[in-house]
mmCIF file of C-alpha atoms and ligand atoms in Angstrom:
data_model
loop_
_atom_site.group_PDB
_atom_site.id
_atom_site.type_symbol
_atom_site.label_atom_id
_atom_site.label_comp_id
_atom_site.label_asym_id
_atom_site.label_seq_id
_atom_site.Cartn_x
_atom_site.Cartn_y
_atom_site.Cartn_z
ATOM 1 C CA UNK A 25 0.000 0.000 0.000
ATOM 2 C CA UNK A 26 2.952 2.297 0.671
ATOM 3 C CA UNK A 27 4.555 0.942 -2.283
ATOM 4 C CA UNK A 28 1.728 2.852 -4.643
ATOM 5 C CA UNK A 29 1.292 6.074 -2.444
ATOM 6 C CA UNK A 30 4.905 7.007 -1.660
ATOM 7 C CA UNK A 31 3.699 10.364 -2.597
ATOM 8 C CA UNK A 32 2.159 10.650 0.378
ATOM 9 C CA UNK A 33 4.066 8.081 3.080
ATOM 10 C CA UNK A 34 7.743 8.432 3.807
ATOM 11 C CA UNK A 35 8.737 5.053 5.974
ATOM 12 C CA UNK A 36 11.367 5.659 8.573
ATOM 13 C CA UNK A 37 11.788 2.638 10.433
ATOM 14 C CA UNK A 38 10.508 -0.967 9.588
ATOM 15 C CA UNK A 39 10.174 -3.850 11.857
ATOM 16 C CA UNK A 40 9.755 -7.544 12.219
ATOM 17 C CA UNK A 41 9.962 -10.395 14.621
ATOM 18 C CA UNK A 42 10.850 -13.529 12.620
ATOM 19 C CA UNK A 43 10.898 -12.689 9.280
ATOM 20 C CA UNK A 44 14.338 -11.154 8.315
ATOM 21 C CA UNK A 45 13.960 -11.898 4.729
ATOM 22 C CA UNK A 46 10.714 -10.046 4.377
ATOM 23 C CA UNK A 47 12.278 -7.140 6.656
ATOM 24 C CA UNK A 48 15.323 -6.947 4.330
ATOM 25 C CA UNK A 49 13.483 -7.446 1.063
ATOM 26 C CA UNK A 50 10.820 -4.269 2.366
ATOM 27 C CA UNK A 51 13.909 -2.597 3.292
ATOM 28 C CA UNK A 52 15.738 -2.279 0.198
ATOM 29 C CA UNK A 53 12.237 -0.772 -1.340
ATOM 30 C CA UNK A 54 10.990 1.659 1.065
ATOM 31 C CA UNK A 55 14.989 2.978 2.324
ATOM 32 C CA UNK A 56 13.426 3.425 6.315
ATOM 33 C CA UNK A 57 16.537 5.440 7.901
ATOM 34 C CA UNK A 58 16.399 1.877 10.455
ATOM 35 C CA UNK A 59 14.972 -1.160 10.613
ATOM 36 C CA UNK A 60 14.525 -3.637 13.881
ATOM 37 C CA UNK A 61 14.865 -7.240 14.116
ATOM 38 C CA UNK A 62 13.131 -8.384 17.146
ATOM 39 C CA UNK A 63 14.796 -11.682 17.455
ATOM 40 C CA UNK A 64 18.644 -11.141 18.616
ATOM 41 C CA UNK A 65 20.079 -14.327 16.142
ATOM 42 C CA UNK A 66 18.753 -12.898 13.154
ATOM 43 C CA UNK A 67 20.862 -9.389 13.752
ATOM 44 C CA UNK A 68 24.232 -10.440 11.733
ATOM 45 C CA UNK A 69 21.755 -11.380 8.384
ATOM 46 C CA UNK A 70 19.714 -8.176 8.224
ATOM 47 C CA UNK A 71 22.908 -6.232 8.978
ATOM 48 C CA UNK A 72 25.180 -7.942 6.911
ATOM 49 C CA UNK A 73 22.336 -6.981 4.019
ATOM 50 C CA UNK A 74 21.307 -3.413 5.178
ATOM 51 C CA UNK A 75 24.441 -1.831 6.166
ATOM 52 C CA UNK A 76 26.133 -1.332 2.579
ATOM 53 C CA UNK A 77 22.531 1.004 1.673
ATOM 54 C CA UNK A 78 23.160 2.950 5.035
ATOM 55 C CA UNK A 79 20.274 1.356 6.977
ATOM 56 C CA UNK A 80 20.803 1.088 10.569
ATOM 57 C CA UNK A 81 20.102 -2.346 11.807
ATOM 58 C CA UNK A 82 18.927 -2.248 15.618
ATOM 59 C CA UNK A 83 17.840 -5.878 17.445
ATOM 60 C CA UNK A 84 15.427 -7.286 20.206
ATOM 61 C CA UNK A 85 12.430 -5.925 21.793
ATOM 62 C CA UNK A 86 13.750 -3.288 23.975
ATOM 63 C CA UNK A 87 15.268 -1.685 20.838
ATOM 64 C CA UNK A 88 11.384 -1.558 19.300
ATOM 65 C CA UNK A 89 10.482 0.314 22.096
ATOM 66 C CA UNK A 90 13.420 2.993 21.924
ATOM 67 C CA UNK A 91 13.516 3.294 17.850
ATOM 68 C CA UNK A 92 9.878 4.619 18.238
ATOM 69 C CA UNK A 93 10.978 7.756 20.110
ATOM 70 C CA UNK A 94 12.886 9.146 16.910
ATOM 71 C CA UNK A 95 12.219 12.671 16.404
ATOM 72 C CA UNK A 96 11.452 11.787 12.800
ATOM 73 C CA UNK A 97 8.659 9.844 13.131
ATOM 74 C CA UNK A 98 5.263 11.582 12.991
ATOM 75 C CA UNK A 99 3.231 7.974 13.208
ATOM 76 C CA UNK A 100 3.508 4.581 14.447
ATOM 77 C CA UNK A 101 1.707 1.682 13.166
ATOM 78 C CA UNK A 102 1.434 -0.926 15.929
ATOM 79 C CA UNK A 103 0.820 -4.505 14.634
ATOM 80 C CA UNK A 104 2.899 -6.434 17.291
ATOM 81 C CA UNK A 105 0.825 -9.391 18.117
ATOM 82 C CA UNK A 106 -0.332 -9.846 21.771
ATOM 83 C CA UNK A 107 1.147 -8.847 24.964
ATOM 84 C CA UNK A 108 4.269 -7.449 23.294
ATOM 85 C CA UNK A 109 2.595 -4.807 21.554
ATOM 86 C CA UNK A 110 1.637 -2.791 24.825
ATOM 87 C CA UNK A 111 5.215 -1.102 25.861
ATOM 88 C CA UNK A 112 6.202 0.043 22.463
ATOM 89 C CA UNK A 113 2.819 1.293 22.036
ATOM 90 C CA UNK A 114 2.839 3.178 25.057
ATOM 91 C CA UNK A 115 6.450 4.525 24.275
ATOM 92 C CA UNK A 116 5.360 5.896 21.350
ATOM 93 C CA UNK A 117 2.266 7.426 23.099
ATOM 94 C CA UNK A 118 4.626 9.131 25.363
ATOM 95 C CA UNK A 119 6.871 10.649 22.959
ATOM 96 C CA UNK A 120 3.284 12.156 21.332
ATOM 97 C CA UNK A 121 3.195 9.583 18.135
ATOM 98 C CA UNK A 122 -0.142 9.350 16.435
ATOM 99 C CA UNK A 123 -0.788 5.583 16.686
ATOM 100 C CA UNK A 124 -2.329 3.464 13.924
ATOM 101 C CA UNK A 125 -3.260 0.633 16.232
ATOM 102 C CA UNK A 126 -3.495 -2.961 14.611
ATOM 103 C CA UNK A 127 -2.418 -4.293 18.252
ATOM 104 C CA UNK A 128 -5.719 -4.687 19.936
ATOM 105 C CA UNK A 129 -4.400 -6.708 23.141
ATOM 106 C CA UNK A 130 -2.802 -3.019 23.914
ATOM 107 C CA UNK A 131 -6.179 -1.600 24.343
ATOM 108 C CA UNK A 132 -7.489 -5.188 26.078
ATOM 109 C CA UNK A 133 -4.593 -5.191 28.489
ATOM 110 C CA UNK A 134 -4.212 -1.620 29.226
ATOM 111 C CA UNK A 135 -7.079 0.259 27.710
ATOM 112 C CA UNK A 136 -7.334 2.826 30.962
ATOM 113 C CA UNK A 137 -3.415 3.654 31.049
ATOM 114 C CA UNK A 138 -3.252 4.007 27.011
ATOM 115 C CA UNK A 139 -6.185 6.217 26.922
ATOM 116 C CA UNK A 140 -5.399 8.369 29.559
ATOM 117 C CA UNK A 141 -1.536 8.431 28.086
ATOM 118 C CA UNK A 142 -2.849 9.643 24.701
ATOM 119 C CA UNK A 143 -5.164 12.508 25.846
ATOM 120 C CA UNK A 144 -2.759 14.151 27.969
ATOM 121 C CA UNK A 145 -0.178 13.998 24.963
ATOM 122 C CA UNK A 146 -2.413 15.143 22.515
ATOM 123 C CA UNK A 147 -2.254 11.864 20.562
ATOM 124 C CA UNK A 148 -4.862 10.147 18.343
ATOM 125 C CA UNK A 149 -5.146 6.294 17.596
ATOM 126 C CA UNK A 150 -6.556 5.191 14.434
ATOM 127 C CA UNK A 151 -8.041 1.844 14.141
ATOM 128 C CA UNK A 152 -6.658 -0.423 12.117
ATOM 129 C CA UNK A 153 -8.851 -3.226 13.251
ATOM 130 C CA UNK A 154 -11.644 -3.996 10.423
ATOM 131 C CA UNK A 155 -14.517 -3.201 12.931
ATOM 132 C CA UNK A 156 -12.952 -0.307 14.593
ATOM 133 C CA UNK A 157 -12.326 1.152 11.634
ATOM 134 C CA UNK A 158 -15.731 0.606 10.614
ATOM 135 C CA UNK A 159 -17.329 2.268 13.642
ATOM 136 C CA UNK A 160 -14.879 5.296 13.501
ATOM 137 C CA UNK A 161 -15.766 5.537 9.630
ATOM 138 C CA UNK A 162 -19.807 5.683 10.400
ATOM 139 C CA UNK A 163 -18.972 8.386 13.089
ATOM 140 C CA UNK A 164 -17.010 10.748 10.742
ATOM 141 C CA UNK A 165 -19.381 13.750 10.525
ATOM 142 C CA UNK A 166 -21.042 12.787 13.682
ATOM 143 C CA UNK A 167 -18.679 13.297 16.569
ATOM 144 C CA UNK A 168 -20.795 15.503 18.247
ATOM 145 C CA UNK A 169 -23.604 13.225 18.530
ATOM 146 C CA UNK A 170 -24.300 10.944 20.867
ATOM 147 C CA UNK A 171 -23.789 7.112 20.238
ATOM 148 C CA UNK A 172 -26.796 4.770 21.328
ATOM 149 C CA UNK A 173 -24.955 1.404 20.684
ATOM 150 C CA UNK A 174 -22.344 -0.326 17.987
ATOM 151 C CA UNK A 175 -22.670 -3.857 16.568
ATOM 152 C CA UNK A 176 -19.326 -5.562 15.714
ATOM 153 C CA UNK A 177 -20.376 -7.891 13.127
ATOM 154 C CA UNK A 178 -18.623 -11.233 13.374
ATOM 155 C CA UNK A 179 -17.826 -13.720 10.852
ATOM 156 C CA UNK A 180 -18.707 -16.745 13.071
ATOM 157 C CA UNK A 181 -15.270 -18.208 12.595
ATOM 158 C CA UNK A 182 -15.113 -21.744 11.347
ATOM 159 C CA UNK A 183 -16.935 -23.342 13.860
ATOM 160 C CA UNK A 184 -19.891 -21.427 12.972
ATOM 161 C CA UNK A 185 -23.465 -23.737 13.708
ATOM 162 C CA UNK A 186 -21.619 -26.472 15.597
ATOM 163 C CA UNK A 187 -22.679 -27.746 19.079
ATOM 164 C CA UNK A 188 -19.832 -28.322 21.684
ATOM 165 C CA UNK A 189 -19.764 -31.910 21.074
ATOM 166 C CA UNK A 190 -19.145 -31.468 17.944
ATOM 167 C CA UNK A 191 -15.799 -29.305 18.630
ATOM 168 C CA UNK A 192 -14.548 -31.901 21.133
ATOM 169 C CA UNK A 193 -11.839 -33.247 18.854
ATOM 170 C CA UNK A 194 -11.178 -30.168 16.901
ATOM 171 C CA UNK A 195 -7.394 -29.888 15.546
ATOM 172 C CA UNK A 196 -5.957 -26.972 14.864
ATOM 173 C CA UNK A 197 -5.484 -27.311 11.378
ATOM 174 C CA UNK A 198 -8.938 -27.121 11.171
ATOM 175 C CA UNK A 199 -9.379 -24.209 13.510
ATOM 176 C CA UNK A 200 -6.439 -22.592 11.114
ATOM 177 C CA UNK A 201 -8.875 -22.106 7.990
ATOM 178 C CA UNK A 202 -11.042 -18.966 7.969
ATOM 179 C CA UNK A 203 -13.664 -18.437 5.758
ATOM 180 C CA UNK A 204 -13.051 -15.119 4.716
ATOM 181 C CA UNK A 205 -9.943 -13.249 6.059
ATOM 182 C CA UNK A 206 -6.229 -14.767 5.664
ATOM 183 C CA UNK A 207 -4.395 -13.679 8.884
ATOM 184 C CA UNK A 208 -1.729 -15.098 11.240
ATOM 185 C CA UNK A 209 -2.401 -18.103 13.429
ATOM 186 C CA UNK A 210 -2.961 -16.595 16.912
ATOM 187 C CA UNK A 211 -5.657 -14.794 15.290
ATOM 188 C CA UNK A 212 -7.435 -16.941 13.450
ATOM 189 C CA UNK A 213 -7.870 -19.354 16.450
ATOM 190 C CA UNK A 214 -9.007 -16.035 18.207
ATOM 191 C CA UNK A 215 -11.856 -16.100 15.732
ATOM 192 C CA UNK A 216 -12.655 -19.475 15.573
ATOM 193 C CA UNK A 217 -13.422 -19.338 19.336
ATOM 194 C CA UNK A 218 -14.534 -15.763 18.804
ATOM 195 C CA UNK A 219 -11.706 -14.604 21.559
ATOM 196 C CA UNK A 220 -10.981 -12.049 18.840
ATOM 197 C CA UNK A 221 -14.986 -10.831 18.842
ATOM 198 C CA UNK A 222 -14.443 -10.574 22.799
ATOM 199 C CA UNK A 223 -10.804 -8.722 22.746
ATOM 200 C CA UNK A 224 -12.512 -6.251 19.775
ATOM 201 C CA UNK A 225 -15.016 -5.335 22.827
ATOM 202 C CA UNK A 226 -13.304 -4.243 24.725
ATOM 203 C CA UNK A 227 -10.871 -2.882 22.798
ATOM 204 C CA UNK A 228 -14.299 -1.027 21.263
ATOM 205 C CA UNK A 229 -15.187 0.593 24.663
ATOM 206 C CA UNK A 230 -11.694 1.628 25.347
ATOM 207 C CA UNK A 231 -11.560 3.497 21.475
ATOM 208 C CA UNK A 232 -14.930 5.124 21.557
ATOM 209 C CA UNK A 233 -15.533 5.231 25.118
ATOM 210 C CA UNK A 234 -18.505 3.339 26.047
ATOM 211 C CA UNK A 235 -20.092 1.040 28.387
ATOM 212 C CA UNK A 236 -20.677 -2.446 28.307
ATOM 213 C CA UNK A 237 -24.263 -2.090 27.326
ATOM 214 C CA UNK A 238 -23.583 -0.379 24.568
ATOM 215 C CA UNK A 239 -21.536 -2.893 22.598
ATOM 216 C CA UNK A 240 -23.165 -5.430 21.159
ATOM 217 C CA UNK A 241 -22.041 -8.343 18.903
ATOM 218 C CA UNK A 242 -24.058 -9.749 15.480
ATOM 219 C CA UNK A 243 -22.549 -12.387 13.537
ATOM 220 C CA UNK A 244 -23.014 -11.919 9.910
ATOM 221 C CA UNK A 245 -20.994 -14.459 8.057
ATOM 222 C CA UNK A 246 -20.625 -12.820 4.872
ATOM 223 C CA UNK A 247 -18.084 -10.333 6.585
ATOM 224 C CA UNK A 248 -19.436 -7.127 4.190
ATOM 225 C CA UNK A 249 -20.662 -5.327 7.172
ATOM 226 C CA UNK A 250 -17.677 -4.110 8.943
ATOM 227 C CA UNK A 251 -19.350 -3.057 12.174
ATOM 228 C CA UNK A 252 -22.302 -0.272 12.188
ATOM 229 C CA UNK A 253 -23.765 2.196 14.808
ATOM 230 C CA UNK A 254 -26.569 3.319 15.967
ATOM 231 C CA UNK A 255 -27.165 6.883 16.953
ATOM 232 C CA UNK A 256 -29.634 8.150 19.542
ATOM 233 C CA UNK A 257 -32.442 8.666 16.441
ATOM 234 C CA UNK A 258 -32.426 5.293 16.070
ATOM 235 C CA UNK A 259 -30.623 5.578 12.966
ATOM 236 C CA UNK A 260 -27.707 3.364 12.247
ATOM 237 C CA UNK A 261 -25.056 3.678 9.857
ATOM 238 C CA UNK A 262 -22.680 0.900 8.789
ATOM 239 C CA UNK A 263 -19.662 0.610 6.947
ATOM 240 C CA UNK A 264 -19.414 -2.474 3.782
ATOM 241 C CA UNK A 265 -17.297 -3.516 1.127
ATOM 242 C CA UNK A 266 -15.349 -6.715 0.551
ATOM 243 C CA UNK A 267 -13.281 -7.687 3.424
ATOM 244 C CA UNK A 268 -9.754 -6.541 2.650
ATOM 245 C CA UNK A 269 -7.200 -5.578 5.407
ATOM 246 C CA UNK A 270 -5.342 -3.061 2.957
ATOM 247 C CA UNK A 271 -8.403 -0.711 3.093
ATOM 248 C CA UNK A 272 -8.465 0.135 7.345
ATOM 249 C CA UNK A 273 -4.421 0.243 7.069
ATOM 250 C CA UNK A 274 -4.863 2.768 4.689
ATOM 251 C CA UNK A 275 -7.999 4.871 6.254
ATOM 252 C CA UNK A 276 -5.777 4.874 9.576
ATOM 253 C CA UNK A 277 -2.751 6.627 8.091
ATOM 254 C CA UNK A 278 -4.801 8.792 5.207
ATOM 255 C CA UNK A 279 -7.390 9.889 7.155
ATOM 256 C CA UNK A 280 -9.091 12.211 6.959
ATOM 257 C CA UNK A 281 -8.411 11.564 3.243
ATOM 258 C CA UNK A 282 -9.267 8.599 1.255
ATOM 259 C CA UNK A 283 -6.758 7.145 -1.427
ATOM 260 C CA UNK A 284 -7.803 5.999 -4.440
ATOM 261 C CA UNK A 285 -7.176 2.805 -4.938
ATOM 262 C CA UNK A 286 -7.733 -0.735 -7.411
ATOM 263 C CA UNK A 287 -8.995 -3.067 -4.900
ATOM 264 C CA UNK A 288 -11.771 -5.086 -6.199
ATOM 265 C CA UNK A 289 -15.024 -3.528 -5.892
ATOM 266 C CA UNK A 290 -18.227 -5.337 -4.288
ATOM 267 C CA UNK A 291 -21.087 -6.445 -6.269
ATOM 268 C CA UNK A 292 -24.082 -6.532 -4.626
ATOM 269 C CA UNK A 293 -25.375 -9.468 -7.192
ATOM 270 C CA UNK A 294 -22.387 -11.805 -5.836
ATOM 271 C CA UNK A 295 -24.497 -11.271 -2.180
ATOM 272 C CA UNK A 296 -28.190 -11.397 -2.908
ATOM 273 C CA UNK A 297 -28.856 -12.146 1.136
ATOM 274 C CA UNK A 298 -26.932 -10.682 3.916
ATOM 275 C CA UNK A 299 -27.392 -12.754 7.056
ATOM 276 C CA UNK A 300 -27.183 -11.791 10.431
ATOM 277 C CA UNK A 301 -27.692 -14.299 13.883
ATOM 278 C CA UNK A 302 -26.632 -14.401 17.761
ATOM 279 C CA UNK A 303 -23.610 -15.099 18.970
ATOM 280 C CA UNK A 304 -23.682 -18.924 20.837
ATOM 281 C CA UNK A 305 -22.478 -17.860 24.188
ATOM 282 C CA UNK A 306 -22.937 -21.562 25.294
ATOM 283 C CA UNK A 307 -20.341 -23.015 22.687
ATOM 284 C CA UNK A 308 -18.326 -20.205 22.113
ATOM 285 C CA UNK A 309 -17.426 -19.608 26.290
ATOM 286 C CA UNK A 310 -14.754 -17.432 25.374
ATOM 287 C CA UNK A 311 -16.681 -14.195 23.886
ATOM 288 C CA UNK A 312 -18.777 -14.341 28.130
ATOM 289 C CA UNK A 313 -15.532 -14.746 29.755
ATOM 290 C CA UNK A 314 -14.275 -11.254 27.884
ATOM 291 C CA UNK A 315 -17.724 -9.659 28.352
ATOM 292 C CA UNK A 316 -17.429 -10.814 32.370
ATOM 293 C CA UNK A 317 -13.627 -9.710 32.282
ATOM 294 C CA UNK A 318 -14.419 -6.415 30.642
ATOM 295 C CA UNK A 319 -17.639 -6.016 33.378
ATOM 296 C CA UNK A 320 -14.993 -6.973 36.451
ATOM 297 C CA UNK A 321 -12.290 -4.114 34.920
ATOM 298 C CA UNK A 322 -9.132 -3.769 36.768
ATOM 299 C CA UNK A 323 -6.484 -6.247 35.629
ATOM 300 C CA UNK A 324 -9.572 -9.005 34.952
ATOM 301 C CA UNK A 325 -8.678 -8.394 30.730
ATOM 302 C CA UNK A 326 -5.155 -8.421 31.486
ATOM 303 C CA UNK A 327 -5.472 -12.029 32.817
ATOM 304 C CA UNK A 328 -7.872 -12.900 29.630
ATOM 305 C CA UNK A 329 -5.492 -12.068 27.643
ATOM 306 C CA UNK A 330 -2.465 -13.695 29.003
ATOM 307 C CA UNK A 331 -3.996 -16.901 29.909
ATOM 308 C CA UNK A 332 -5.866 -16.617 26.486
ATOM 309 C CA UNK A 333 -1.997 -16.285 24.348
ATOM 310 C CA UNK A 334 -0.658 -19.416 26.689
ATOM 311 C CA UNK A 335 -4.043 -21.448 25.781
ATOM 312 C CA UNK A 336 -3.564 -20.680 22.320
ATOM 313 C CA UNK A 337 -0.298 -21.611 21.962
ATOM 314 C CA UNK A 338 -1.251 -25.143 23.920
ATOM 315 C CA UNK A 339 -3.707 -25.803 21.041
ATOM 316 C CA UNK A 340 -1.401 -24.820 18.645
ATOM 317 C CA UNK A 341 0.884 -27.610 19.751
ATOM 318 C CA UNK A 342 -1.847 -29.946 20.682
ATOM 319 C CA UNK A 343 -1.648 -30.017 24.610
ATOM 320 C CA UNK A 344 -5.004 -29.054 25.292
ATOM 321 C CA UNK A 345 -8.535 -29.634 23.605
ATOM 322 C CA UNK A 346 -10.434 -26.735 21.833
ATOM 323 C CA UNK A 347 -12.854 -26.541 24.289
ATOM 324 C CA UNK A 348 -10.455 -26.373 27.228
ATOM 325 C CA UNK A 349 -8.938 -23.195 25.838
ATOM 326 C CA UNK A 350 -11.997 -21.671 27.643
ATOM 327 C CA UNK A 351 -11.374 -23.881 30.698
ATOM 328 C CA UNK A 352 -7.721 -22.413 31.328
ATOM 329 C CA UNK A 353 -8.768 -18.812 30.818
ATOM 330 C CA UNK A 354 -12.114 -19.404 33.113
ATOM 331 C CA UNK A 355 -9.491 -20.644 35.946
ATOM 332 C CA UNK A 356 -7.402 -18.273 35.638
ATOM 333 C CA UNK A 357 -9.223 -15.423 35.786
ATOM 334 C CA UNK A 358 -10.376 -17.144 39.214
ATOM 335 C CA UNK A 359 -6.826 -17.926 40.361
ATOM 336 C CA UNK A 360 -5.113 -14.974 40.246
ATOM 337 C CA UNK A 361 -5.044 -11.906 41.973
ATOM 338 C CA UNK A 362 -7.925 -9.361 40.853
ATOM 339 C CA UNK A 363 -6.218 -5.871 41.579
ATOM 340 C CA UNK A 364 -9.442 -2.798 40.936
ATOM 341 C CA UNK A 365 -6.709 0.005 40.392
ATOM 342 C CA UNK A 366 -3.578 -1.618 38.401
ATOM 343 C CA UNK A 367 -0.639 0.621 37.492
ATOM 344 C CA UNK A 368 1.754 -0.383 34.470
ATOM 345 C CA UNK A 369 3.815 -2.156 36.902
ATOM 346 C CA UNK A 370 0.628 -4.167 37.969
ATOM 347 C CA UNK A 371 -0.157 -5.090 34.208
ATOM 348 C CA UNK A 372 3.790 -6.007 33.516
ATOM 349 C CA UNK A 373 2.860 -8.444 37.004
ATOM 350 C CA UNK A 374 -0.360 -9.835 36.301
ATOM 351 C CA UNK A 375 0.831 -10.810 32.866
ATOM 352 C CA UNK A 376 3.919 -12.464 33.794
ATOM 353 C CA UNK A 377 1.352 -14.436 36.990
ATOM 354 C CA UNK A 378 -1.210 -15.118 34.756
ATOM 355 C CA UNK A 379 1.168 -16.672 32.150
ATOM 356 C CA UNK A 380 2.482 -19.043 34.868
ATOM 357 C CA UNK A 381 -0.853 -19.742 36.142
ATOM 358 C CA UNK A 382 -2.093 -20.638 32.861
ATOM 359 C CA UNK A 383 0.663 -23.194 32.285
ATOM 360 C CA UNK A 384 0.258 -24.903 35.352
ATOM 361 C CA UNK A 385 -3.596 -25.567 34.823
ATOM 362 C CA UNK A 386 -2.397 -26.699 31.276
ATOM 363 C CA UNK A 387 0.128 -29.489 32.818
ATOM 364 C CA UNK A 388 -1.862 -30.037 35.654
ATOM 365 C CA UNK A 389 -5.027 -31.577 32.963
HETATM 366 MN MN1 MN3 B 407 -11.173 -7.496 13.572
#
């Protein structure tokens, strides 16, 4: 996307995790002034191919959270995955970056102490999030009117129409295939137990500032609804189009432009019937459990989340069931300790007890 509106973007610093080859290959197109390779072992590589074209080549995590106080940068798009996400984020935040969040466990985790951080510094964050985006699209031109409610639509996931015995023996290759959006693996076993429906809630309420009661979540399989709201007239506006990631990215670092661009266009005679139904709350335990976390507060999503990333990852690998990922986040969120008031230091805690917590339910069957 920057690639065909370099007229408008300038990068300045790319990063990446794993993938050195994709970092260096992006590198040598867009010329950031740095790049960052969050794994250590990877460092000689990226340098050995950067440092002839005068890129600086930085490494690990803590240099992702000092690269993103350059003076140069006027914008940060955050699209860590998980828990990692939050201190860069709030670095950024600090040093009065404009955030284009794609990071939603940053809001989940520490949605009070981000949103507190960014209106004393003046900074906005921009959804990147399909839904999010969707919602702050439908209230462009109403900001000064008051919001009733917001549906998140939701795709269903996989798993949509089955009963839990049907999900008993579940693998995760089969949890792995999405019907209509091609994304990494953490999240697309978020969706098929619709964690990622129950992380965009709350990441909704900490974005647009509302209560519980106000968020409410359809699932529309079709995924051309984005998300819609309703204003206090009873009208409700929603946002549609095919479901392509490139279009949110875009919105979050153009707005309050829009770019032309050549993605396919929908055709309403490819989607004769839109569909809409309720959420299963009885198969899909994990979407309650972030509704109750999110109605607790405190550290409660913190320990969602964390126990929620070490479940995952036990599916992944085949140590637990499909159903038990909801078990291990349910007992955790009993087991450790609730705190009403957390500081950052409290969050760093929880996350590292939760994460050990977790683990132990997981070994302990
Ligand atoms: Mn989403």
């Amino acid at each position: 996307m920057i690639a065909q509106n370099s007229e408008f973007f300038e990068t300045e610093v790319l990063t990446a995790q794993y993938n050195s080859d994709l970092l260096i290959q992006q590198a040598i197109k867009f010329k950031p002034n740095a790049v960052v390779i969050c794994d250590d072992s990877l460092y000689q590589q990226v340098f050995d191919a950067l440092d002839p074209l005068d890129i600086k080549v930085y490494a690990g995590e803590n240099s992702l959270i000092s690269v993103v106080e350059m003076e140069s940068i006027d914008m940060v798009l955050s699209a860590v995955v998980g828990y990692s996400g939050l201190r860069p984020t709030l670095r950024a935040i600090e040093y009065g970056k404009q955030i284009a969040l794609a990071n939603k466990e940053t809001l989940v985790i520490a949605g009070d102490l981000i949103t507190k951080t960014a209106r004393e510094k003046g900074v906005n964050i921009y959804p990147v999030d399909s839904e999010h985006s969707a919602i702050f699209q439908c209230l462009v031109g109403d900001f000064h009117n008051k919001v009733e409610k917001i549906f998140l639509t939701a795709s269903g996931g996989p798993f949509r129409g089955k009963l839990r015995e049907e999900l008993l023996n579940v693998k995760a290759a089969q949890a792995l295939k999405h019907p209509n959006w091609d994304m990494g693996a953490k999240i697309t076993i978020d969706s098929a137990t619709m964690m990622n429906k129950g992380l965009e809630v709350i990441e909704a309420k900490w974005l647009f500032n509302l209560n519980l009661e106000q968020i409410d979540v359809v699932v529309h399989p079709q995924s051309i609804i984005h998300s819609m709201v309703q204003f206090e007239d009873g009208s409700i506006k929603a946002q549609m189009g095919l479901p392509d990631m490139r279009l949110p990215i875009q919105y979050a670092l153009s707005y309050p432009d829009r770019i032309k661009t050549d993605f396919p266009r929908f055709n309403f005679m490819d989607y004769p019937s839109l569909t809409f139904e309720k959420p299963d709350l009885k198969t899909f335990r994990n979407l309650a459990l972030a509704y109750n976390a999110l109605e607790k507060g405190g550290n409660m999503p913190c320990i969602l989340n964390a126990s929620n990333e070490i479940a995952v990852d036990a599916f992944l690998k085949d140590k637990i069931g499909f159903l038990e990922i909801s078990d291990v986040i349910e007992k955790s969120m009993e087991s450790v300790k609730f705190i009403k008031n957390p500081i950052l230091g409290d969050y760093v805690d929880t996350d590292i007890e939760t994460r050990i917590k977790a683990k132990e339910i997981i070994n302990n069957g």
